[in-house]
CSV table of C-alpha atoms and ligand atoms in Angstrom, one decimal:
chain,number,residue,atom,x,y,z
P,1,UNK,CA,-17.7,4.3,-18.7
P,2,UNK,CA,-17.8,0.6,-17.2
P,3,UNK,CA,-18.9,-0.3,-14.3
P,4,UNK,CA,-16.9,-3.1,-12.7
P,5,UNK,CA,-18.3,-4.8,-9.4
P,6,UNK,CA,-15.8,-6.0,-6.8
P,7,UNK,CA,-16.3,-8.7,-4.6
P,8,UNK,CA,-13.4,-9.7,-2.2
P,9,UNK,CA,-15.2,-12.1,-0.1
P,10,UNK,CA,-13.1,-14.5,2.6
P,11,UNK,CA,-9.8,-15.1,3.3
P,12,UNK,CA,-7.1,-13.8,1.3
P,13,UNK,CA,-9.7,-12.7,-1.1
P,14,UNK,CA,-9.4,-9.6,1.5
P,15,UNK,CA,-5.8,-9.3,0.9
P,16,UNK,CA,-5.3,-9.9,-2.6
P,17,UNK,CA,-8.4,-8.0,-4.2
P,18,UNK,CA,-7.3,-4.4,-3.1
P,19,UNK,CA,-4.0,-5.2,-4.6
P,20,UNK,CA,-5.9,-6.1,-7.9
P,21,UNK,CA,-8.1,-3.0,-7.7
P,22,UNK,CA,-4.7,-0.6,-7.2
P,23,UNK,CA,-4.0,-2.4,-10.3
P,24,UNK,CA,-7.3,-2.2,-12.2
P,25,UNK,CA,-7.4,1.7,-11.5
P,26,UNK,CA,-3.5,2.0,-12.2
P,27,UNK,CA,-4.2,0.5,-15.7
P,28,UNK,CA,-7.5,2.5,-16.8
P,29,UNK,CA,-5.5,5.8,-15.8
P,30,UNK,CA,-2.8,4.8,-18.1
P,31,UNK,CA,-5.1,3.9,-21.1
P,32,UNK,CA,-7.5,6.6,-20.4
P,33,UNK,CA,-10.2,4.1,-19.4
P,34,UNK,CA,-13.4,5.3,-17.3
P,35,UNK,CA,-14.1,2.7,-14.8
P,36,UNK,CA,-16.5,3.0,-12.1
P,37,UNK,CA,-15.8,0.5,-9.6
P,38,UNK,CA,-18.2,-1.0,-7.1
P,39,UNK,CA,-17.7,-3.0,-4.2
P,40,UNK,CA,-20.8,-6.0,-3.0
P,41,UNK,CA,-20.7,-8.0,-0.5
P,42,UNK,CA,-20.6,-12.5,-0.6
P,43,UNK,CA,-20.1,-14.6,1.9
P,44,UNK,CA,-19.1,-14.1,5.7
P,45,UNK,CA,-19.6,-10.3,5.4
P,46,UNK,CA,-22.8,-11.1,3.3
P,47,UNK,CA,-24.3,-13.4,5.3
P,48,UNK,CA,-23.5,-11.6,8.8
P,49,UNK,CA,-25.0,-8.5,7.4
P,50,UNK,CA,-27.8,-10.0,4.8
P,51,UNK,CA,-28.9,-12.9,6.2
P,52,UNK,CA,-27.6,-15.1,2.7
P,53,UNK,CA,-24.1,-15.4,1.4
P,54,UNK,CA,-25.4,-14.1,-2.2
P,55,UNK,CA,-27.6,-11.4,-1.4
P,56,UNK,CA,-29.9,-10.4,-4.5
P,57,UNK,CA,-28.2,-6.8,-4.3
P,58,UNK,CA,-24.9,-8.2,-4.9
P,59,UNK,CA,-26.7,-10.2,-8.0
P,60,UNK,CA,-28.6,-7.4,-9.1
P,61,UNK,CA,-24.7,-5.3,-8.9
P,62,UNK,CA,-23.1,-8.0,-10.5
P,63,UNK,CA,-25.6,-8.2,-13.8
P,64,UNK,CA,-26.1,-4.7,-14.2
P,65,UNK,CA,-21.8,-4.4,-14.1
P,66,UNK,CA,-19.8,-5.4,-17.6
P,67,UNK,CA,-17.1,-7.3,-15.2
P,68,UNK,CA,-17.2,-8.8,-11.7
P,69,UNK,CA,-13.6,-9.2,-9.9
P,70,UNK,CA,-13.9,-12.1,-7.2
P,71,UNK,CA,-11.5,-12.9,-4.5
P,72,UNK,CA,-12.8,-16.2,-3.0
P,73,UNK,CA,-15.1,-17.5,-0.8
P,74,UNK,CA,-15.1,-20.4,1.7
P,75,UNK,CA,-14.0,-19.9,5.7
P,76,UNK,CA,-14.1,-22.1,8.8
P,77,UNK,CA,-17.2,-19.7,10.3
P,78,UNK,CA,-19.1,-20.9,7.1
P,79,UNK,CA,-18.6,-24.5,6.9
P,80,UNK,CA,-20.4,-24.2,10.2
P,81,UNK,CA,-23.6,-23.7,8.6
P,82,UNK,CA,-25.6,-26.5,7.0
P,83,UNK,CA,-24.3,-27.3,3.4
P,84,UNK,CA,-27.3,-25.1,1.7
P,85,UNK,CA,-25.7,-22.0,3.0
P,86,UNK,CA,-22.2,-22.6,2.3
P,87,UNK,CA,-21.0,-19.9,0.4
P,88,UNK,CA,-19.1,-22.2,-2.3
P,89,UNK,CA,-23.3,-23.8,-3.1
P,90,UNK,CA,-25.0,-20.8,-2.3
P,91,UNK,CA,-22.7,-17.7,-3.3
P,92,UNK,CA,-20.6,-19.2,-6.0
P,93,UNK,CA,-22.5,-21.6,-8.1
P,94,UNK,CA,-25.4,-19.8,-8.3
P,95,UNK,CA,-23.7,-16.7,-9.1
P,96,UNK,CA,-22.0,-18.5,-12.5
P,97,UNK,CA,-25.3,-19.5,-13.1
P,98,UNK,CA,-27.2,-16.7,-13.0
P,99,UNK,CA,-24.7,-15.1,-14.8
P,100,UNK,CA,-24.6,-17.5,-17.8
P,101,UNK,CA,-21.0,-18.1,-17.4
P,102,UNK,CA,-20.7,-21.6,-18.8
P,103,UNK,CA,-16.9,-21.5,-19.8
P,104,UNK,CA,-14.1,-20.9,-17.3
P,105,UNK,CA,-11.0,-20.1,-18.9
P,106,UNK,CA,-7.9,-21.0,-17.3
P,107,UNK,CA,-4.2,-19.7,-19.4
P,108,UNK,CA,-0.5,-21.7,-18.1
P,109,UNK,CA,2.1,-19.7,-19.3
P,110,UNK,CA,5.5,-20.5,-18.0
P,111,UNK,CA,7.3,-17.3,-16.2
P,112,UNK,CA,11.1,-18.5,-17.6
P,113,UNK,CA,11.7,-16.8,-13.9
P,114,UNK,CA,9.4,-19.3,-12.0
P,115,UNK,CA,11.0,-22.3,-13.4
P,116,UNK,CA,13.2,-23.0,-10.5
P,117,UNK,CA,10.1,-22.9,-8.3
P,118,UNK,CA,8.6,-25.4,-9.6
P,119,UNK,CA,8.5,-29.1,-8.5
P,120,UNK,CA,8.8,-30.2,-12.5
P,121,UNK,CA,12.0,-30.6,-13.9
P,122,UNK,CA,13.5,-27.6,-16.1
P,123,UNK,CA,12.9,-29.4,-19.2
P,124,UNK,CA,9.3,-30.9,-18.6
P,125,UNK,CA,8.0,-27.6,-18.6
P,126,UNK,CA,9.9,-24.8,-20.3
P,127,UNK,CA,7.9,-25.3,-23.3
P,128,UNK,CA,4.4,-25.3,-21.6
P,129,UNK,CA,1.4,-22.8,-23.2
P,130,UNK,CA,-1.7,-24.3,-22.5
P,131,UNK,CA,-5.3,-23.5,-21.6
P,132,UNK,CA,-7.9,-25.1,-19.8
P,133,UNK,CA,-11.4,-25.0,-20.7
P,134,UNK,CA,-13.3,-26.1,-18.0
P,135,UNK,CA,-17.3,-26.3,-18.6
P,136,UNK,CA,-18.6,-24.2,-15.4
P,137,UNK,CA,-22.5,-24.7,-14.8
P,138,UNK,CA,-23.2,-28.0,-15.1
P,139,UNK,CA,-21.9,-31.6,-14.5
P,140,UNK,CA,-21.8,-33.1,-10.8
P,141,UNK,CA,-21.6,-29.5,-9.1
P,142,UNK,CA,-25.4,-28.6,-10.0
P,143,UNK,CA,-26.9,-32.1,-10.5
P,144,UNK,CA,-29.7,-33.4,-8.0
P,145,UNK,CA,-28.5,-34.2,-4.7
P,146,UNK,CA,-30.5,-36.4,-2.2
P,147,UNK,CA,-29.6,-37.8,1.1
P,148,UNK,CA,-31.8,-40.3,2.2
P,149,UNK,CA,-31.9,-43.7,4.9
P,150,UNK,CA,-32.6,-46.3,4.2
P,151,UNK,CA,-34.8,-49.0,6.1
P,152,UNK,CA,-31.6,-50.4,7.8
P,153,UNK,CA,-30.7,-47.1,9.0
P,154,UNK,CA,-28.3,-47.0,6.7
P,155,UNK,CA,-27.7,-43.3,4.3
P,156,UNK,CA,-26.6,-42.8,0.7
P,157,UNK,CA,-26.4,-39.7,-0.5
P,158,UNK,CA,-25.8,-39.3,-4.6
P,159,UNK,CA,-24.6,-36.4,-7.0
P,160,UNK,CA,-26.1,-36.4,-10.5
P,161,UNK,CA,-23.8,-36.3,-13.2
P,162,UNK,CA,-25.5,-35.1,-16.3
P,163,UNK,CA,-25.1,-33.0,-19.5
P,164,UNK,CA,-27.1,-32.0,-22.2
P,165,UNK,CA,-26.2,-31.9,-25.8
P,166,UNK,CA,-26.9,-28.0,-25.9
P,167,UNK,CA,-24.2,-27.6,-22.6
P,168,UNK,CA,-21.8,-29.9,-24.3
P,169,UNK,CA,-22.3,-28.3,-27.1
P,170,UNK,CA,-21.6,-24.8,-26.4
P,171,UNK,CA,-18.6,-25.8,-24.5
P,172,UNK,CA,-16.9,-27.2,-27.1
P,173,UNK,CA,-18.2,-24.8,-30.2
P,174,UNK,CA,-16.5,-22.6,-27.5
P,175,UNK,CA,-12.8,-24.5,-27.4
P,176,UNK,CA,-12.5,-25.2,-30.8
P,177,UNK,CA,-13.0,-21.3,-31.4
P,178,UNK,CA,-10.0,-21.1,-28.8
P,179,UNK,CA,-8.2,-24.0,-30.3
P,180,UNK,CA,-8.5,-21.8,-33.7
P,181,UNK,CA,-6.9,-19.1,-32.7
P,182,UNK,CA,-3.9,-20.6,-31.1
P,183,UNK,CA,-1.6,-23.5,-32.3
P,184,UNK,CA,-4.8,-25.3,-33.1
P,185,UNK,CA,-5.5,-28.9,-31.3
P,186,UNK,CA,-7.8,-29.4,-29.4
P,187,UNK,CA,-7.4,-32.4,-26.5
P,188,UNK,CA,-11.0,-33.6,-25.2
P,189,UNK,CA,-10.9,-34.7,-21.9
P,190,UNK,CA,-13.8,-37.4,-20.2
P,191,UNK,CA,-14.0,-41.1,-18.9
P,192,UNK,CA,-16.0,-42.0,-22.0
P,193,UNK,CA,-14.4,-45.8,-20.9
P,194,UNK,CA,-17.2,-45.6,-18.2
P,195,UNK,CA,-19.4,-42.4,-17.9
P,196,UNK,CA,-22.4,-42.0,-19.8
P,197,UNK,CA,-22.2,-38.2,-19.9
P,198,UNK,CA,-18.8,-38.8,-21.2
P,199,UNK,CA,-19.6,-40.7,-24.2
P,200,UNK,CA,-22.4,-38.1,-25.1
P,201,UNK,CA,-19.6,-35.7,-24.5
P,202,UNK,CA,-17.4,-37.4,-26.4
P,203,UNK,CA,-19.2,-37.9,-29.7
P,204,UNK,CA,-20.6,-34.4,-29.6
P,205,UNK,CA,-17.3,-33.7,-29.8
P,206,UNK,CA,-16.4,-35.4,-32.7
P,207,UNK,CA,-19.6,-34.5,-34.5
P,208,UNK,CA,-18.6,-30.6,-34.0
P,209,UNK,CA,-15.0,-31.2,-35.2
P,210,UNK,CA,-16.5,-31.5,-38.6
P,211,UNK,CA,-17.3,-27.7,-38.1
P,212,UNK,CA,-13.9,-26.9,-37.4
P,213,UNK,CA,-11.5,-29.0,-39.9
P,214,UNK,CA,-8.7,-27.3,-39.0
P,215,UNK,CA,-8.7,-28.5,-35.4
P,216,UNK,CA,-7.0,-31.0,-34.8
P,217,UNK,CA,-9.1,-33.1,-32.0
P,218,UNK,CA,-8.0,-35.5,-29.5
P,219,UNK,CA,-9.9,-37.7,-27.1
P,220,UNK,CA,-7.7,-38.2,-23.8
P,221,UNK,CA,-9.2,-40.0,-20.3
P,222,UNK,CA,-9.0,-37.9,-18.0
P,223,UNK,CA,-6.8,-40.2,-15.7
P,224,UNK,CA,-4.3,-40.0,-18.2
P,225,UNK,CA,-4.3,-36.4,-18.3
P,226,UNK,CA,-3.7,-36.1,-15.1
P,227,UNK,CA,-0.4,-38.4,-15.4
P,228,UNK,CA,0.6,-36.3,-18.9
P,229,UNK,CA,0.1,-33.0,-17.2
P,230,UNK,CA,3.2,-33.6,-14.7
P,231,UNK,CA,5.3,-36.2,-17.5
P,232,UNK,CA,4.6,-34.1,-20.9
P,233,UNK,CA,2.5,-30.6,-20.1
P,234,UNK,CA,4.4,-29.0,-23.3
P,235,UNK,CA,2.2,-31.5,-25.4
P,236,UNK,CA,-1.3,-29.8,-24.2
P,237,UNK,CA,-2.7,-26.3,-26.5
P,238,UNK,CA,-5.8,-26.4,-25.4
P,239,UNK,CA,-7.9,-28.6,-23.6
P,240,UNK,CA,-11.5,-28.9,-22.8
P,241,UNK,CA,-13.0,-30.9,-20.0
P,242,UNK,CA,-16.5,-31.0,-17.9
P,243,UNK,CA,-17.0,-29.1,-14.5
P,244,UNK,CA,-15.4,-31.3,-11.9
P,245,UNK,CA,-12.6,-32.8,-14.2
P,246,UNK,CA,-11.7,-28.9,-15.0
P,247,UNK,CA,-11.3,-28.4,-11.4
P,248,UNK,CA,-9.0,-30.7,-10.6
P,249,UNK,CA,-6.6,-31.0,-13.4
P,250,UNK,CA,-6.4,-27.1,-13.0
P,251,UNK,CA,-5.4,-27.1,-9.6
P,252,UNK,CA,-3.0,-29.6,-10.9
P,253,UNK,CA,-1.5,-27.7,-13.8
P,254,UNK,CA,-0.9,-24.6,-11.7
P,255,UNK,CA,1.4,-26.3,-10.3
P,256,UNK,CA,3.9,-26.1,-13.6
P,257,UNK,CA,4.1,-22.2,-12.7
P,258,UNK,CA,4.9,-22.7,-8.9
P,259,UNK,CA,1.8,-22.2,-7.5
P,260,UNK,CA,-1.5,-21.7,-7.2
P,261,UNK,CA,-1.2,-18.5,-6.8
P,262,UNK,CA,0.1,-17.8,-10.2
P,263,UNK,CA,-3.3,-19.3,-11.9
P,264,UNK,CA,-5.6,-16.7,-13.1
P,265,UNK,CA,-9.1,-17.6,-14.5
P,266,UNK,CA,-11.6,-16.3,-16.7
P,267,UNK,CA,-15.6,-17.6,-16.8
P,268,UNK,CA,-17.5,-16.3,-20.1
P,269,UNK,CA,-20.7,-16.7,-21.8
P,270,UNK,CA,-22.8,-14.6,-20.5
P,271,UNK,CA,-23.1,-10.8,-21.1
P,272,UNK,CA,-21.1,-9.9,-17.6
P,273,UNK,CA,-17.6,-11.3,-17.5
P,274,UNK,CA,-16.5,-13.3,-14.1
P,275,UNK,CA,-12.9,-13.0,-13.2
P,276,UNK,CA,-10.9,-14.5,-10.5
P,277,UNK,CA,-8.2,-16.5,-9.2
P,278,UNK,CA,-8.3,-20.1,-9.6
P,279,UNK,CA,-7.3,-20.7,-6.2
P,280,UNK,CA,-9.7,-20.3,-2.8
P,281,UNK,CA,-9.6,-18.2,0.2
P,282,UNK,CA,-6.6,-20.4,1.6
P,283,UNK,CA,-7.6,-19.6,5.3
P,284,UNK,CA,-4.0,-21.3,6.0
P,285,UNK,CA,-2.3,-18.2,5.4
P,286,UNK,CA,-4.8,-15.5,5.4
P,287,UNK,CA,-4.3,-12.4,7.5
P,288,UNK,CA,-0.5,-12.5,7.1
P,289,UNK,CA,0.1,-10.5,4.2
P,290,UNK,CA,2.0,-13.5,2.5
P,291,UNK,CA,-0.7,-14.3,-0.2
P,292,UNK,CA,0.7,-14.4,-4.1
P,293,UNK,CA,-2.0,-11.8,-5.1
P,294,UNK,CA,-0.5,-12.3,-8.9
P,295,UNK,CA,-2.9,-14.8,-9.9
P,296,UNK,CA,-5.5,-12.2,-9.2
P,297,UNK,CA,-3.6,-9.4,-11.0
P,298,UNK,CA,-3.6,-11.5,-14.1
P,299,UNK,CA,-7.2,-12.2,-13.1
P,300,UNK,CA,-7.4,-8.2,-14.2
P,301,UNK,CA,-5.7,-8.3,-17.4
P,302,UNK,CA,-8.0,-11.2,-18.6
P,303,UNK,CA,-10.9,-8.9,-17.6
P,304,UNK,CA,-9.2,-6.1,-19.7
P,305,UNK,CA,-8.6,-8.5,-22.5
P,306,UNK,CA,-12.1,-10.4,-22.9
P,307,UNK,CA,-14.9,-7.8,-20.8
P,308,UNK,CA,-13.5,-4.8,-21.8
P,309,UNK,CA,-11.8,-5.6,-25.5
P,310,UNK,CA,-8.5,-3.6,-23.9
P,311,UNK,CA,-5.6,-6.3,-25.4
P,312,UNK,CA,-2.9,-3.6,-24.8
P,313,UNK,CA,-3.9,-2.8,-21.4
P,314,UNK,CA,-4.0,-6.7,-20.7
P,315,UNK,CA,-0.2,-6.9,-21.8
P,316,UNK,CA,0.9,-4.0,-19.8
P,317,UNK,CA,-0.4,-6.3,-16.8
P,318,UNK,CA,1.1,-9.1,-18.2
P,319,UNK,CA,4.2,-7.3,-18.9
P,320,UNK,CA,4.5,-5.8,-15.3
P,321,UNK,CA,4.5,-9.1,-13.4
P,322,UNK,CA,6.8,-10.6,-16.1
P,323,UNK,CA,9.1,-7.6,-15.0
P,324,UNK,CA,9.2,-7.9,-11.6
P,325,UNK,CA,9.3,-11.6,-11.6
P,326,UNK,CA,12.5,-11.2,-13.6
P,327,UNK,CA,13.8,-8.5,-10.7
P,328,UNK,CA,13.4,-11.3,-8.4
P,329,UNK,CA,10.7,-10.3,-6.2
P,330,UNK,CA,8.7,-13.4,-4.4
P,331,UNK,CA,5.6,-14.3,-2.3
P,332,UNK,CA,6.9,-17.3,-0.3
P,333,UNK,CA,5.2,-19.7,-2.0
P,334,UNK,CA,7.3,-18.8,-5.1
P,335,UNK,CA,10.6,-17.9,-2.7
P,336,UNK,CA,14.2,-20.0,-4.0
P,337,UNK,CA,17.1,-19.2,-2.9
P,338,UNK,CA,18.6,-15.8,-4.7
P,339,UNK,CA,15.4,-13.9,-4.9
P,340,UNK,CA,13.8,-11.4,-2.7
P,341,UNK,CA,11.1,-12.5,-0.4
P,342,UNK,CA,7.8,-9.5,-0.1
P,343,UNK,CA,4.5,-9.7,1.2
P,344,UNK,CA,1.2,-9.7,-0.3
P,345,UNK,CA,0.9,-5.3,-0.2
P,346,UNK,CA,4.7,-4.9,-1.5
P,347,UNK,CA,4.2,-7.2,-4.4
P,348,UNK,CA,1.4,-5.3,-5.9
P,349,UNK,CA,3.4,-2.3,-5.0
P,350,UNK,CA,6.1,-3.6,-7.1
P,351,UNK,CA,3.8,-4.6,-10.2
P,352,UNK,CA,2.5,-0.7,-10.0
P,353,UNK,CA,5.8,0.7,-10.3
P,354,UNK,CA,6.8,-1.9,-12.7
P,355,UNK,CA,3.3,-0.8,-15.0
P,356,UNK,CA,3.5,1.0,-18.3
P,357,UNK,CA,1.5,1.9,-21.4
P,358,UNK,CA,4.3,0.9,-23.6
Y,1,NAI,P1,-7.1,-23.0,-1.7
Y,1,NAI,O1,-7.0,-22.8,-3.1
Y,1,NAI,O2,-7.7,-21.9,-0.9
Y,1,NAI,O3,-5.6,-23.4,-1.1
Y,1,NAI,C1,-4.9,-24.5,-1.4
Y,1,NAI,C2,-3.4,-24.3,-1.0
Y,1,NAI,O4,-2.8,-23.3,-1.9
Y,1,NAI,C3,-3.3,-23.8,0.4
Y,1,NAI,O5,-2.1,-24.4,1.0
Y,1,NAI,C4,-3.1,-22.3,0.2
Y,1,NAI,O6,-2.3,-21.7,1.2
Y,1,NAI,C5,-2.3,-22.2,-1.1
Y,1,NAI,N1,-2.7,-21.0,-1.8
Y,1,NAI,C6,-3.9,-20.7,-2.4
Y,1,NAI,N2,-3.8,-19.5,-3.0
Y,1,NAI,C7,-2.6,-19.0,-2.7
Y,1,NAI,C8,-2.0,-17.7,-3.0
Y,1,NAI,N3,-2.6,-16.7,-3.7
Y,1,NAI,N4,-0.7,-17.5,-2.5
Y,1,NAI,C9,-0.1,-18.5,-1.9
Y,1,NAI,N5,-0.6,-19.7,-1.6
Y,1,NAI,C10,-1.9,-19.9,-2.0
Y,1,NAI,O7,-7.9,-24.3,-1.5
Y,1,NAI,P2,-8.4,-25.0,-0.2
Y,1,NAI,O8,-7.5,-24.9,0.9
Y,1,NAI,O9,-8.8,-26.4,-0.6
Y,1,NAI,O10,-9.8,-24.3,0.2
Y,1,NAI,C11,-9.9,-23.2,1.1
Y,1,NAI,C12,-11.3,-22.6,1.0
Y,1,NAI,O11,-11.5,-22.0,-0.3
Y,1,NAI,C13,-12.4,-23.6,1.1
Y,1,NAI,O12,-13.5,-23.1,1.9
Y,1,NAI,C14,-12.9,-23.9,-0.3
Y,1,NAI,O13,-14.2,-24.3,-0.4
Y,1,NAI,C15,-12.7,-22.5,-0.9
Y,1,NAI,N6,-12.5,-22.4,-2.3
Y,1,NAI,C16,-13.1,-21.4,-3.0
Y,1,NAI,C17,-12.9,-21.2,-4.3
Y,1,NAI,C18,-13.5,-20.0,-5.0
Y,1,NAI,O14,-14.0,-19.1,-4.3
Y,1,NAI,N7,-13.5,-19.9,-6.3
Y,1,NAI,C19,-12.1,-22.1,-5.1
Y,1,NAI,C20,-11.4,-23.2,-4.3
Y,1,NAI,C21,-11.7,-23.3,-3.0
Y,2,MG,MG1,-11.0,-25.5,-7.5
């Protein structure tokens, strides 16, 4: 039996995570899987009924489960309260870090389907297989931070950016074991030109590639992988970056499937397994049963595929979007011309029927 801890939190996390669960269940009854699932609260809810947007019995569910399922967190009613208690520093950060979850794992994989709804050209991506590393409790996002005036009344406020050789380490002993197992090169991503952290980065890296001679490793700035990600993404197999630069870039690269809404993410290290979207709680549209909730149904197969060692119940998910992707079923943010425009509910409908063991 595994017990798997559910956390929808704001938004569209509301929408999308009971599609994911339908899913979740869906799948274990096909492959015979015992799941017992468990819902805790983060956030709005949290907060409103807890007093703190991670509450320690949402922690305390979280370790003692072998996966957590996250929607997202963030809202308008939060960013009202001082930065402290805002549930992206208080609920989300910490919660990686308790956890141990130092590597976030982020898979492109072009849908053939989704290539007309993309802004790239045909060509520029049709090729693309890529992953994203992203280093996930360190770096600017947990480093000291100090507001403070000055004499002349004037503030500065500072982030500190820094990484130890163990964090760098790990991060990378952790990519090139990726790198290994896939078409095996590995692109590095820093501002060694002017960082500090980055040449530390940067020459751990190198040092570590000895350990894995048949990586192939490449240094890139990561201004420059930002421009390659739109000109040449078909280049990329996997690449590993620190916290902040991994946020960006992958917000960036989701965009060769379409949306953000396609991007499913991964965060391991630690005995309990993380999974989530890569997107936020996108208060734009939340409430209107448009959200893509396919980027957290893909969220589910990773969780089948790295917490629970389940590869075929990961493909069927895999397999079951892919299908109804090529039936030409769309959220709107996916919608061309030709296809058939659902809602958030229908499309996980859909990805249920479409669902098999074989
Ligand atoms: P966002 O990722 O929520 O939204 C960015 C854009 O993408 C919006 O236009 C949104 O409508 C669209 N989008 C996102 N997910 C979508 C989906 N599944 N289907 C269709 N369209 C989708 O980022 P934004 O707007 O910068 O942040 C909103 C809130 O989410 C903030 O409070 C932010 O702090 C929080 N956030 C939380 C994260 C987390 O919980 N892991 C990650 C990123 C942001
Ligand atoms: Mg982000």
């Amino acid at each position: 039996m595994y017990r798997i801890a559910v956390l929808p939190g704001d938004g569209i996390g509301r929408e999308i995570i009971p599609v994911a669960v339908h899913i979740l269940k869906r799948t274990a009854d096909l492959f015979r899987l015992n799941l017992q699932i468990e819902y805790g609260l983060i956030s709005e809810e949290a907060y409103a009924r807890e007093g703190h947007p991670l509450p320690p019995s949402t922690l305390t569910l979280c370790q003692n489960s072998v996966a957590v399922l996250l929607g997202a967190v963030g809202s308008p009613e939060m960013d009202r309260l001082p930065p402290e208690l805002r549930p992206e520093r208080a609920a989300l950060l910490p919660l990686r870090k308790e956890l141990g979850l130092y590597a976030n794992f982020r898979p492109v994989k072009i849908f053939p389907e989704l290539i007309p709804a993309s802004p790239l050209k045909k060509e520029i991506i049709e090729n693309v297989d890529l992953v994203v590393i992203r280093e996930l409790t360190g770096g600017l996002y947990f480093g000291e931070k100090s507001r403070v005036k000055t004499a002349e009344g004037e503030e500065i406020a500072s982030d500190l950016l820094a990484y130890s050789t163990m964090e760098i380490r790990r991060i990378l002993h952790f990519a090139f074991t990726v790198a290994r197992q896939r078409r095996q090169k590995l692109t590095s991503v820093d501002k060694a030109n002017v960082l500090t952290s980055s040449q530390l980065w940067r020459e751990t890296a190198e040092e570590l590639s000895q350990d894995y001679p048949e990586v192939v490793l490449e240094h890139m700035y990561v201004d420059n992988c930002a421009m390659q990600l739109v000109k040449n993404p078909a280049q990329f197999d996997v690449i590993v970056t620190e916290n902040m630069f991994g946020d960006i870039l992958t917000d960036q690269a989701s965009v060769l499937n379409g949306s953000l809404g396609m991007l499913p993410s991964a965060s391991l290290g630690g005995e309990t397994g993380l999974f989530e979207p890569a997107h936020g709680s996108a208060p734009d549209i939340a409430g209107q049963d448009i959200a893509n909730p396919i980027a957290a149904i893909l969220s589910t197969a990773l969780l089948f595929r790295y917490s629970l060692q389940h590869e075929a119940a990961a493909q069927a998910i895999e397999a079951a979007v892919a299908r109804v992707l090529a039936a030409g079923y769309r959220t709107p943010d996916l919608y061309t011309e030709g296809t058939t425009r659902v809602g958030t509910e229908e499309m996980g409908a859909l990805v249920a029927r479409f669902l098999t063991a074989g």
